[in-house]
Short mmCIF file of C-alpha atoms in Angstrom, two decimals:
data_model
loop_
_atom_site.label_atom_id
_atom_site.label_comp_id
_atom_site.label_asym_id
_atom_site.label_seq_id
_atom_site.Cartn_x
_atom_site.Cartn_y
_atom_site.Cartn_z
CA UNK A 1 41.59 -9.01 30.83
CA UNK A 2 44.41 -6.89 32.75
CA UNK A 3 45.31 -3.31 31.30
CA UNK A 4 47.08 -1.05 32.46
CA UNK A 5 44.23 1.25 33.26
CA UNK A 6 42.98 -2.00 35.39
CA UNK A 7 41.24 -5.10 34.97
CA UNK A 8 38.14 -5.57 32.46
CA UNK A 9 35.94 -7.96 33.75
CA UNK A 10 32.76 -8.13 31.03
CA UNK A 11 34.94 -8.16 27.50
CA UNK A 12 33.51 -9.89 23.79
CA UNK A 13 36.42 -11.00 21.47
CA UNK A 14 35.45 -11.32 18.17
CA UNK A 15 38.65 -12.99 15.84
CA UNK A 16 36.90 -14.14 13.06
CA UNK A 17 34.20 -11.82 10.48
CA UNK A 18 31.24 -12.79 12.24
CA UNK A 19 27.61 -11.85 11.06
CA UNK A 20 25.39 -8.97 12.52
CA UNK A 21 23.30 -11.44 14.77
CA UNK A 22 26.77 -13.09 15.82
CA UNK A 23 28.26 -9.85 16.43
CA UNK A 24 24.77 -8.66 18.18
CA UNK A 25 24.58 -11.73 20.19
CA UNK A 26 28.01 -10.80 21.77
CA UNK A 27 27.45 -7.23 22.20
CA UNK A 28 24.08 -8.02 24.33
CA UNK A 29 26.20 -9.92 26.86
CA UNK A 30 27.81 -6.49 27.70
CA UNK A 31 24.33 -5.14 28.73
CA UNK A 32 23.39 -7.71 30.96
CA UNK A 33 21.63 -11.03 28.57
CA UNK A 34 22.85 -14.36 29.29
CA UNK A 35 23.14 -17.27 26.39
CA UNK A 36 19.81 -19.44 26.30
CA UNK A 37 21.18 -22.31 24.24
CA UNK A 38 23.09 -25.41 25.20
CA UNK A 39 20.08 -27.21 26.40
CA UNK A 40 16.52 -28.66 25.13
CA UNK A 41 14.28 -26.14 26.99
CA UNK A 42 15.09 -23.00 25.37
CA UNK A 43 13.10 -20.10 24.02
CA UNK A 44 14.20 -21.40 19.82
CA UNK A 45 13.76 -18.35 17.51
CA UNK A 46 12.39 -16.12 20.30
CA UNK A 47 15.77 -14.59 21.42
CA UNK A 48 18.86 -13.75 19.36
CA UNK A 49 20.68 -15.39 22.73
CA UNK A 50 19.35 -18.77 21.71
CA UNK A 51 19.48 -19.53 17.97
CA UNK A 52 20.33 -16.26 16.79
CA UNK A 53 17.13 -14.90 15.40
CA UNK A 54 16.85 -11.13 15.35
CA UNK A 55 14.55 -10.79 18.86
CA UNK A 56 14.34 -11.06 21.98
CA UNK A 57 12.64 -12.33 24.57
CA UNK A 58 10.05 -8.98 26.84
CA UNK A 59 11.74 -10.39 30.01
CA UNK A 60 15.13 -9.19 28.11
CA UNK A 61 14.00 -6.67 27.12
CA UNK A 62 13.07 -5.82 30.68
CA UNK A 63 16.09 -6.82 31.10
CA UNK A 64 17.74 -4.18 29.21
CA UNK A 65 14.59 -1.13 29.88
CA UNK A 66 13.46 -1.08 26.48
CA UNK A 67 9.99 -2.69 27.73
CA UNK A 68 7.25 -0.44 28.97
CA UNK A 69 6.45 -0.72 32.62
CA UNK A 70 2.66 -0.29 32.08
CA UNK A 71 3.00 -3.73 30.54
CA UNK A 72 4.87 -5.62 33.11
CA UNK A 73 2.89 -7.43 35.87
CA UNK A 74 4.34 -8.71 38.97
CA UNK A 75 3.11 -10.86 41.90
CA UNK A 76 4.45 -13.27 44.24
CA UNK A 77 3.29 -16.83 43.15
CA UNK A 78 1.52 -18.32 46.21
CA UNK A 79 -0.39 -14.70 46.49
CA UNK A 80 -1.37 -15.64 42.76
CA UNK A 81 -2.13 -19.55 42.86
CA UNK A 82 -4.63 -20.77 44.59
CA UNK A 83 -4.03 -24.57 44.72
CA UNK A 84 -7.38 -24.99 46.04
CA UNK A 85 -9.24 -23.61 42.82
CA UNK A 86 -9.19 -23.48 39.26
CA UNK A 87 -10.19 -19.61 39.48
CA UNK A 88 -6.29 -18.35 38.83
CA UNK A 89 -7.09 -16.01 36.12
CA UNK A 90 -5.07 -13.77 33.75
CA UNK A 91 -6.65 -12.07 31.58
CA UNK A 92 -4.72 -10.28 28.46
CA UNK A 93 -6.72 -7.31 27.26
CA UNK A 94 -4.78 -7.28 23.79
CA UNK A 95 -2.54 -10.16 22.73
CA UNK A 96 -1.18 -7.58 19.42
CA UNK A 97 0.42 -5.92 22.21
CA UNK A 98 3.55 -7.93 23.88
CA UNK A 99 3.09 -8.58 27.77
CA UNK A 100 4.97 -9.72 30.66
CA UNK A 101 3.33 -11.53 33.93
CA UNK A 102 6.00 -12.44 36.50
CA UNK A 103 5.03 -14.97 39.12
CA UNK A 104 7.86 -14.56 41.82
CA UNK A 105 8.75 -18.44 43.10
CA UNK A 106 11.53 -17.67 46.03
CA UNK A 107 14.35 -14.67 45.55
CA UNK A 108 15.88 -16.30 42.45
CA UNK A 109 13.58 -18.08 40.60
CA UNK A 110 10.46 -16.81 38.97
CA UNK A 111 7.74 -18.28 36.28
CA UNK A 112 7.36 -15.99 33.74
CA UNK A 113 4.13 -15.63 31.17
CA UNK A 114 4.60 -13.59 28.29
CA UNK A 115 2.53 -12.55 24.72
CA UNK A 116 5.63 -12.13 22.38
CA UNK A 117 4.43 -10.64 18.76
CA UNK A 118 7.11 -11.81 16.25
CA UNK A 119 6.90 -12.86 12.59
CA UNK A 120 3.02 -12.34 12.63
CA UNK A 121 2.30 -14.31 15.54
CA UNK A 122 1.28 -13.35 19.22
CA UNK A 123 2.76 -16.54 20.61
CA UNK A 124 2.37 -17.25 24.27
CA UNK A 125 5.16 -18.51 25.97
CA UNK A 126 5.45 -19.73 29.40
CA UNK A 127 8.95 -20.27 31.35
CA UNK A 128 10.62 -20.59 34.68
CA UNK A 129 13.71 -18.09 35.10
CA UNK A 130 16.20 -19.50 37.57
CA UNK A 131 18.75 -16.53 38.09
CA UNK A 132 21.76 -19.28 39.39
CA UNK A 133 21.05 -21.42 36.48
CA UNK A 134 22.69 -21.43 33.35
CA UNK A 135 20.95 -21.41 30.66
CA UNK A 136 18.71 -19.79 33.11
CA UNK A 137 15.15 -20.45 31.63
CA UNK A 138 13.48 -23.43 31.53
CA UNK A 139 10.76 -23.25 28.76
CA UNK A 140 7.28 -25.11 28.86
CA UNK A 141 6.09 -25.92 25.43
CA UNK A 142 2.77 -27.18 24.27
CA UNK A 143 2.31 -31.19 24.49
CA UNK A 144 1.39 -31.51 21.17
CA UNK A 145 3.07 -29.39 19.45
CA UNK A 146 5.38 -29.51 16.82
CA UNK A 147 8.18 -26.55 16.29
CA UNK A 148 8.45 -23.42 17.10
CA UNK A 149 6.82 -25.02 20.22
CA UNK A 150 4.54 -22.33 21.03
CA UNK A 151 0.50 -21.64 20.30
CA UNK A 152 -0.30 -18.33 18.54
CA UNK A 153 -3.02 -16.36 20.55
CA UNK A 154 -4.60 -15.16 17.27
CA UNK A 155 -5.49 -18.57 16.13
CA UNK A 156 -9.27 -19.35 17.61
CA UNK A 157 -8.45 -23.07 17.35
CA UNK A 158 -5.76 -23.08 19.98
CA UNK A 159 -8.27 -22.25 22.65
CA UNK A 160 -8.39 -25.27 25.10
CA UNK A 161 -4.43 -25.68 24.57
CA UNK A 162 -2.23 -25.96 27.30
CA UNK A 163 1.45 -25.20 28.72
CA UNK A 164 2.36 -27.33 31.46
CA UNK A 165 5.39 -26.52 33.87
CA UNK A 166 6.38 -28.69 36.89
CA UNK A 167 4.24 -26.70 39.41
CA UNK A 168 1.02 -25.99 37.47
CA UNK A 169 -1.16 -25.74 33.67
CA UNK A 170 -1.74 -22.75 31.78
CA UNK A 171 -5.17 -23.37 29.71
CA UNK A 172 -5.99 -21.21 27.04
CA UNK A 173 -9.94 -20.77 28.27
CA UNK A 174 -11.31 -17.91 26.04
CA UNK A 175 -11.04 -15.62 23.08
CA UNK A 176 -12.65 -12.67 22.44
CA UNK A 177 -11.79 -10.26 20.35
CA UNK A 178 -8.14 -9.52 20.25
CA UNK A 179 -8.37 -10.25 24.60
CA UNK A 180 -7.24 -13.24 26.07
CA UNK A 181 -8.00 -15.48 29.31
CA UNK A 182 -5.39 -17.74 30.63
CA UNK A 183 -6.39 -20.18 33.50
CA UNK A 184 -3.67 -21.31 36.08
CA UNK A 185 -3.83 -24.92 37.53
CA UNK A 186 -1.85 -26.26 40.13
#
């Protein structure tokens, strides 16, 4: 949009009375959060950028600093994945606390691993973020399951579960407690 003061490039035009998640929705493309709908792979009622629940997504939160270092992880994914072994481990020492495990793929695109507590649920959800992509997440979901599309951690019986994404499984091994280990298969 031209001004006079000079040109504003990031602008949200609201014409109509819109509801709060509407008008929230818009207002988080100022700070920096991209729209996840507009295909069949995205996060459902996990961001307020997708279907217009009233949460987010930890990488967005990342995203926008309101998530707590201590509970980000980082590595580079062939550092991480052994495709030689079955050993590629993550454990989770509290799944009532939301986590975020980034596996770096190449400069823009990363798989992403994250314990997101919402509605009751610690639901694990598994995703690759391609920065150049739009939507930019591609979401794995659970073979056999039916909507929301992703296994609560605090349910015993979805040990054995998997996510599957194009370059390797997540299995949901063991349980103890309110911990959590994830095995990575390539």
């Amino acid at each position: 949009i031209k001004t006079q003061e000079g040109i504003i490039d990031n602008a949200v035009l609201l014409d109509t009375h819109q509801g709060l998640n509407t008008i929230a929705h818009e207002l988080l493309h100022n700070f920096g959060l991209t729209d996840l709908y507009g295909s069949g792979s995205g996060p459902s009622d996990l961001s307020i950028m997708a279907v217009g629940s009233q949460n987010l997504l930890n990488y967005e939160k990342a995203v926008l600093g309101w998530f707590p270092s201590a509970d980000f992880k980082c590595m580079n994914f062939s550092d991480f994945l052994n495709s030689n072994s079955v050993d590629n481990v993550l454990e989770l020492p509290n799944i009532k606390q939301n986590s975020l495990f980034l596996l770096k793929k190449s400069e823009d695109t990363a798989y992403i691993v994250e314990v997101n507590n919402f509605e009751n649920k610690s639901q694990l959800v598994v995703y690759l973020l391609e920065q150049e992509r739009r939507p930019p997440l591609t979401v794995s979901y659970g073979p056999n399951l039916n909507y929301p599309n992703f296994f609560d951690l605090q349910e015993s019986r979805n040990i054995g579960s998997k996510y599957q994404t194009e370059d390797f499984e997540v299995l949901i091994t063991n349980k103890k407690n309110d911990a959590i280990t994830l095995n990575f298969i390539s």
